[in-house]
XYZ file of C-alpha atoms in Angstrom:
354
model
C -7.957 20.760 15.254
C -7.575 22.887 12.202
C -4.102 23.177 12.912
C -3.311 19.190 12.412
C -5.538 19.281 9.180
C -3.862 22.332 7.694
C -0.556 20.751 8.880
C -1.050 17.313 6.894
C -2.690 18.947 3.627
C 0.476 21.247 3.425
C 2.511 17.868 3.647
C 0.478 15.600 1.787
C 0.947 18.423 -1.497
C 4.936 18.951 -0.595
C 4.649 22.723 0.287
C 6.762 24.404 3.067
C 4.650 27.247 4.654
C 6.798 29.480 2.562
C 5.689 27.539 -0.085
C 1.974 27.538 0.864
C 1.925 31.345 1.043
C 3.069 31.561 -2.437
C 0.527 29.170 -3.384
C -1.796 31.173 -1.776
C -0.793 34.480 -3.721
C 0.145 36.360 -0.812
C -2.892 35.928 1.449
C -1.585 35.491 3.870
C 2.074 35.160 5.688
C 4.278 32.127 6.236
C 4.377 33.288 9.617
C 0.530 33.541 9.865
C -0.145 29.743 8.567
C 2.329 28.417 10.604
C 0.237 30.227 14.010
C -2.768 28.233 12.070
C -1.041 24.817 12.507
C 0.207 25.703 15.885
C -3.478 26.458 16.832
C -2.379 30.203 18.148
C -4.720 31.740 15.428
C -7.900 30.836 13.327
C -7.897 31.921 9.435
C -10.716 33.997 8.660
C -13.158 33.323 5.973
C -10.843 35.019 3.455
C -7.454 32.839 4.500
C -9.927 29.476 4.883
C -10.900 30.062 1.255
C -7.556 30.460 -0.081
C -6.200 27.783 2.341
C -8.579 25.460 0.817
C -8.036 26.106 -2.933
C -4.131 25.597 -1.954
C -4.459 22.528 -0.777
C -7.225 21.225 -2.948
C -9.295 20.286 -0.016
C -12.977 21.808 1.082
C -13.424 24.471 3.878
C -15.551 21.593 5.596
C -12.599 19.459 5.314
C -9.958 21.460 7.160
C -12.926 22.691 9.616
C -13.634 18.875 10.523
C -13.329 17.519 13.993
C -12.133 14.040 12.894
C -8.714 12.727 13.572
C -6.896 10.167 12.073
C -2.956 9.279 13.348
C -0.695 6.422 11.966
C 0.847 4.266 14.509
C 3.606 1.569 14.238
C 4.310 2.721 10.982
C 6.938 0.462 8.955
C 8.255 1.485 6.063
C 9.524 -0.841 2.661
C 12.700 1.825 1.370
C 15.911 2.626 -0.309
C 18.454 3.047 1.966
C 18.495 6.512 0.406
C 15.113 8.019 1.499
C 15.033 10.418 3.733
C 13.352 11.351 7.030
C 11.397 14.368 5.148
C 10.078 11.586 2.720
C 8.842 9.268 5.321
C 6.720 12.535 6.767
C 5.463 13.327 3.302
C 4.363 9.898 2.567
C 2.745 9.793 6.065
C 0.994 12.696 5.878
C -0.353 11.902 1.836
C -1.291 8.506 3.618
C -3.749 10.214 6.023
C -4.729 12.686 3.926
C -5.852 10.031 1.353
C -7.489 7.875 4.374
C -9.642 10.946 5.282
C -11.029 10.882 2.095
C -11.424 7.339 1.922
C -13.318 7.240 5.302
C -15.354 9.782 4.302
C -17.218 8.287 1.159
C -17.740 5.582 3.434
C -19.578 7.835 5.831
C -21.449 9.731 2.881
C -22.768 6.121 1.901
C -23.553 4.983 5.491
C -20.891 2.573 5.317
C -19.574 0.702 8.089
C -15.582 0.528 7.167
C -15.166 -2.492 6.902
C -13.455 -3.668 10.041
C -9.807 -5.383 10.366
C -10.392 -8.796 10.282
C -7.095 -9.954 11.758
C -6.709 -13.943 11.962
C -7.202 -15.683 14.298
C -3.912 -17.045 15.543
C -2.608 -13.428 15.157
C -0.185 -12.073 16.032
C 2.302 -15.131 15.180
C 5.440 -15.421 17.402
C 8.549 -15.607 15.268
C 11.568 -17.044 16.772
C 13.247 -18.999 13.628
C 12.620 -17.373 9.873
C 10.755 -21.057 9.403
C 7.767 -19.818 12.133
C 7.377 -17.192 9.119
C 6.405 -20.162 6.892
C 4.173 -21.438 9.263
C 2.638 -18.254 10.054
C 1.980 -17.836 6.300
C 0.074 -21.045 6.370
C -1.975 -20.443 9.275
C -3.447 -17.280 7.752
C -4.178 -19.042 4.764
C -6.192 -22.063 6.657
C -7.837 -18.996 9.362
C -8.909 -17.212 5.626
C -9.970 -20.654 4.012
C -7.553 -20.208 1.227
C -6.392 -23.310 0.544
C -3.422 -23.668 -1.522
C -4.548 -22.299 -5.062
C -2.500 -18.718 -6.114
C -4.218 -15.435 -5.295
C -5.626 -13.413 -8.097
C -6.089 -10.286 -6.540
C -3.920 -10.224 -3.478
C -5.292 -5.980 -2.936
C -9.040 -6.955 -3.434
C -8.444 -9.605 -0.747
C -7.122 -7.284 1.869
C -9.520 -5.257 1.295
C -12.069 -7.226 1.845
C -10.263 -8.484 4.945
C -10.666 -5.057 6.253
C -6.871 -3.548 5.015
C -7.168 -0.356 3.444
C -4.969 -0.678 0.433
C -3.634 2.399 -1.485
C -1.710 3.271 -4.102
C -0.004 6.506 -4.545
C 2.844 8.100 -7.067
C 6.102 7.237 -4.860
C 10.491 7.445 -5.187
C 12.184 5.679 -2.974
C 9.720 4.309 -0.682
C 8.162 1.333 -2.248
C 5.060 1.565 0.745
C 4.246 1.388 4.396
C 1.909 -0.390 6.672
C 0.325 1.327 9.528
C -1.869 0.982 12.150
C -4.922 3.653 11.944
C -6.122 5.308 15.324
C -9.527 6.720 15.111
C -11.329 8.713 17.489
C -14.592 6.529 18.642
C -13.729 3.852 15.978
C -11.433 1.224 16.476
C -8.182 0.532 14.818
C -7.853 0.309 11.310
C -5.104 -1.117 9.718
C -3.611 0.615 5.970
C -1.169 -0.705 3.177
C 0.421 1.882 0.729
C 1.876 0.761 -2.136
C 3.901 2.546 -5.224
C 1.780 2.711 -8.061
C 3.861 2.828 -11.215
C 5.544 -0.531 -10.103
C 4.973 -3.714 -11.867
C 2.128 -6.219 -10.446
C 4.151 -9.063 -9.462
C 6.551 -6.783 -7.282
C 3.422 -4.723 -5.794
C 2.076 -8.099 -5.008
C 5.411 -8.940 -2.900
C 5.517 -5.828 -1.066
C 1.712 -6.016 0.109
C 2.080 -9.673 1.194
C 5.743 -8.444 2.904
C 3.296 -5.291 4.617
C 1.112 -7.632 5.392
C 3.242 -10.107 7.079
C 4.657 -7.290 9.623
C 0.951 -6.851 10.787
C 0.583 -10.128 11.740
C 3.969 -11.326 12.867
C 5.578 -10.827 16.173
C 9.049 -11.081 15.438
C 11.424 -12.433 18.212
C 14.171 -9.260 19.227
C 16.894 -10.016 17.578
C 15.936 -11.987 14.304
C 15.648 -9.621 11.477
C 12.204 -8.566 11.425
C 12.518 -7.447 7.357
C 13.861 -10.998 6.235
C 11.262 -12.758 8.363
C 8.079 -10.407 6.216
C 10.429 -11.530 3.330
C 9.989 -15.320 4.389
C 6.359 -14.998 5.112
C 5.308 -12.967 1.930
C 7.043 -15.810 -0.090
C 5.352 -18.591 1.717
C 1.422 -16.597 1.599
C 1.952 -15.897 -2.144
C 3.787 -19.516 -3.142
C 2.566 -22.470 -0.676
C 5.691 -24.357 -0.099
C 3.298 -27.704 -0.722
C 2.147 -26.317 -4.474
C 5.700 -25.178 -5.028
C 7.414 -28.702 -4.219
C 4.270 -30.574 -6.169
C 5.386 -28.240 -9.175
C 9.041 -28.261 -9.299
C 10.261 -31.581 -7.453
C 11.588 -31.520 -3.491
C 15.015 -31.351 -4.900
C 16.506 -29.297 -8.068
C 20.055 -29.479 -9.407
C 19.095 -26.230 -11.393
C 15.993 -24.358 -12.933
C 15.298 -22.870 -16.093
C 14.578 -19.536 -16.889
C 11.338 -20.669 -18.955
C 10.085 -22.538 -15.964
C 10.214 -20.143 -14.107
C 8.162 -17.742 -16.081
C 5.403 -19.906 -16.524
C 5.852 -20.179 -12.231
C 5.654 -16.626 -12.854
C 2.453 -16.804 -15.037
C 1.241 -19.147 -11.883
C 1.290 -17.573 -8.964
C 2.542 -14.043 -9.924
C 5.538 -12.880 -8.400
C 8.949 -12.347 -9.472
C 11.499 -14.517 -11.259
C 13.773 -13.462 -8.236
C 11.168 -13.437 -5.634
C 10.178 -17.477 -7.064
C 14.367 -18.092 -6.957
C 14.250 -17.003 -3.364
C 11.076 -19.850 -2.439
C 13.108 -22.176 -4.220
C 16.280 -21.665 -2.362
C 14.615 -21.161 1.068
C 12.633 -24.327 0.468
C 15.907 -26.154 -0.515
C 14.277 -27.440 -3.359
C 18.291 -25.529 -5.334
C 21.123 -25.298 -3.468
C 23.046 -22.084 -2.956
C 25.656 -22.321 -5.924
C 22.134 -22.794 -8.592
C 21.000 -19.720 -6.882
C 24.184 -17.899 -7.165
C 24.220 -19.096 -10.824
C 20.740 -17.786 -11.783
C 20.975 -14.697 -10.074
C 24.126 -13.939 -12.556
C 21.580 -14.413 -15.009
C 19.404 -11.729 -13.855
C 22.239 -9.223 -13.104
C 23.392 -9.478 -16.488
C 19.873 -9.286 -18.087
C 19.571 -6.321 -16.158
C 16.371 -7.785 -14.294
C 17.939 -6.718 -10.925
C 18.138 -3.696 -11.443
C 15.176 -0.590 -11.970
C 12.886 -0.796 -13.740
C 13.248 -4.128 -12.793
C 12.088 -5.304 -16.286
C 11.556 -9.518 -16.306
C 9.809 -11.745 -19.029
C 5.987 -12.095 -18.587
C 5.515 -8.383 -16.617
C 2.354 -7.779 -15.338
C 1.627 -4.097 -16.230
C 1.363 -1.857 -12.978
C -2.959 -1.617 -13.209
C -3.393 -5.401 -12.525
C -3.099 -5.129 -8.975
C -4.066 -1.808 -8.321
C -6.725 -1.515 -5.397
C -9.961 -0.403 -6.808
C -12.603 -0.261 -3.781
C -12.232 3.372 -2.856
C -12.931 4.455 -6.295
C -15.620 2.327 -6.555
C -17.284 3.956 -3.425
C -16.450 7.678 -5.181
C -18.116 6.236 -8.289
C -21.216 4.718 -6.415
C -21.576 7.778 -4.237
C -21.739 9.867 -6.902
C -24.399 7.345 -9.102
C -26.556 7.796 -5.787
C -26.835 11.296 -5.819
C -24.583 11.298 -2.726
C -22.015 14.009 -3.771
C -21.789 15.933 -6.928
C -18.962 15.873 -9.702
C -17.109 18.235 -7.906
C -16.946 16.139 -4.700
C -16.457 13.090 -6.383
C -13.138 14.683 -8.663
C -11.549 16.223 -5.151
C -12.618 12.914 -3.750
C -10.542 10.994 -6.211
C -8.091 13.630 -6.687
C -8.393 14.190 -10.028
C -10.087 17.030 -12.359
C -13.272 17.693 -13.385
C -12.270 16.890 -17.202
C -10.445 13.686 -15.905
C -14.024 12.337 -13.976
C -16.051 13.438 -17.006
C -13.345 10.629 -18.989
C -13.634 8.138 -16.617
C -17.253 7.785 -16.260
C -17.847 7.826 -20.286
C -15.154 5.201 -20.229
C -17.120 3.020 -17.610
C -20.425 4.089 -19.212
C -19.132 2.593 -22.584
């Protein structure tokens, strides 16, 4: 067992065991740490110490019996990452879940479970079964039509653990969670420097492969494209707004669209097009306009951005911050917790006391 969590901390901070070693200021071998993952040997006190302050992680942490694994993992990339990245970002995801499951232990928490709707999983034969999928999850949630303000606080509280980490070319994943005596969780990882409106397409998009079942065959990453479009911009508000039929669109109506339901000039161009509210050559035409603004291309920088803290998930460090106010865990918990130092924690909370 402390094999696996030795194995994921060394992944989740980017260290070969070479690498650890060094960290570790000679403590012990490469060769030795890698018998420690492998479960051949058991670090003594001396090595578990060092290990620990390595890794930034507590002895009790890599001496825990809990096990977390992602399944049906589905990554939103570049066509350039690479297989090492995808294992990084898994094992930061876990690492990061650990923590997260374990505040909600420390505060007698029950994690909040997936609550997956009803009609779930949807069967997707035709990209339009996307659409409809999109509006049955909306009518199982009691959404209505109206825009969602905070699309992370809502699958949150639908039982999605939403995180945000410091990423390249991966812009997130969506997992499955295996727990031992617990059931399934499900987890959405976002990129955290990226502006709202995009993080708000890529968590609807994550979303939309956990609840579709898409026919073999039919491109499973255009039919999440189809259904995040449809969850975030009802086709019903979008036609009442714009007309059923558009010989063109202007760029200022389509910020305050934007402003609306907030998602991307392109991503709004898209709804239009699939809708066939514009035809193909007015889409051609306005996505000329965005190439040569240089809104295609990173850092992706439209009119009306929403800056990258709007829709940042908040819950986990509000359960570090709580736990902490309770007399649950001390400073120094709470900072590892969150990841952060001891000066940083001592910021935030005269911040949030102010």
């Amino acid at each position: 067992m402390i094999g696996h969590r030795i194995k994921v901390a060394r992944a989740a901070a980017g260290l070969s065991l070479r690498g650890l070693a060094e960290v570790m200021g000679g403590v012990v071998s490469a060769q030795a740490i890698g018998k420690y993952e492998r479960d051949e040997d058991m670090p003594g006190s001396r090595a578990l110490i060092a290990l620990a302050d390595a890794l930034s992680v507590t002895e009790d942490y890599l001496l825990s019996e809990d096990e977390i694994a992602l399944e049906g993992v589905d990554f939103r990339k570049k066509a350039g990452s690479s297989a090492r990245e995808e294992a990084t970002l898994e094992a930061r995801t876990i690492h990061m879940l650990e923590r997260y499951l374990a505040v909600e232990d420390l505060l007698q928490l029950r994690s909040v479970d997936w609550e997956q709707p009803r009609s779930a999983p949807y069967p997707v034969a035709d990209l339009r079964d996307a659409e409809d999928a999109a509006r049955s999850v909306r009518d199982d949630w009691g959404l209505g039509n109206d825009p969602i303000p905070q699309l992370a606080e809502l699958l949150e509280e639908r039982g999605v653990k939403v995180m945000s980490l410091d990423l390249d070319d991966i812009d997130g994943l969506a997992a499955k969670v295996r727990r031992r005596g617990r059931d399934a969780a499900r987890v959405i990882v976002i990129k955290r420097s990226t502006w709202s409106e995009r993080k708000r397409f890529n968590l609807a998009h994550e979303f939309g492969h956990m609840v579709l079942k898409v026919a073999p065959g039919l491109n499973a990453e255009k039919a999440a494209h189809r259904f995040a479009g449809a969850f975030l911009v009802p086709a019903d508000v979008l036609r009442a707004e714009v007309g059923a039929s558009r010989s063109s669109l202007s760029l200022g109506e389509l910020v305050a669209l934007k402003e609306r339901f907030g998602v991307s000039l392109q991503a709004l161009t898209y709804r239009c097009k699939d809708l066939g509210i514009i035809s193909q050559a007015a889409f051609a035409k306005l996505f000329d306009v965005f190439e040569e603004r240089g809104w295609r291309a990173y850092p992706y920088e439209e009119p009306a951005r929403m800056e990258p803290e709007v829709e940042e998930p908040k819950r986990f460090q509000r359960l570090c911050y709580r736990a902490l106010a309770e007399g649950v865990i001390g400073e120094a918990r709470a900072a590892e917790l969150l990841s952060i130092s001891a000066r940083e924690l001592d910021a935030r909370l005269d911040q949030v006391a102010a």
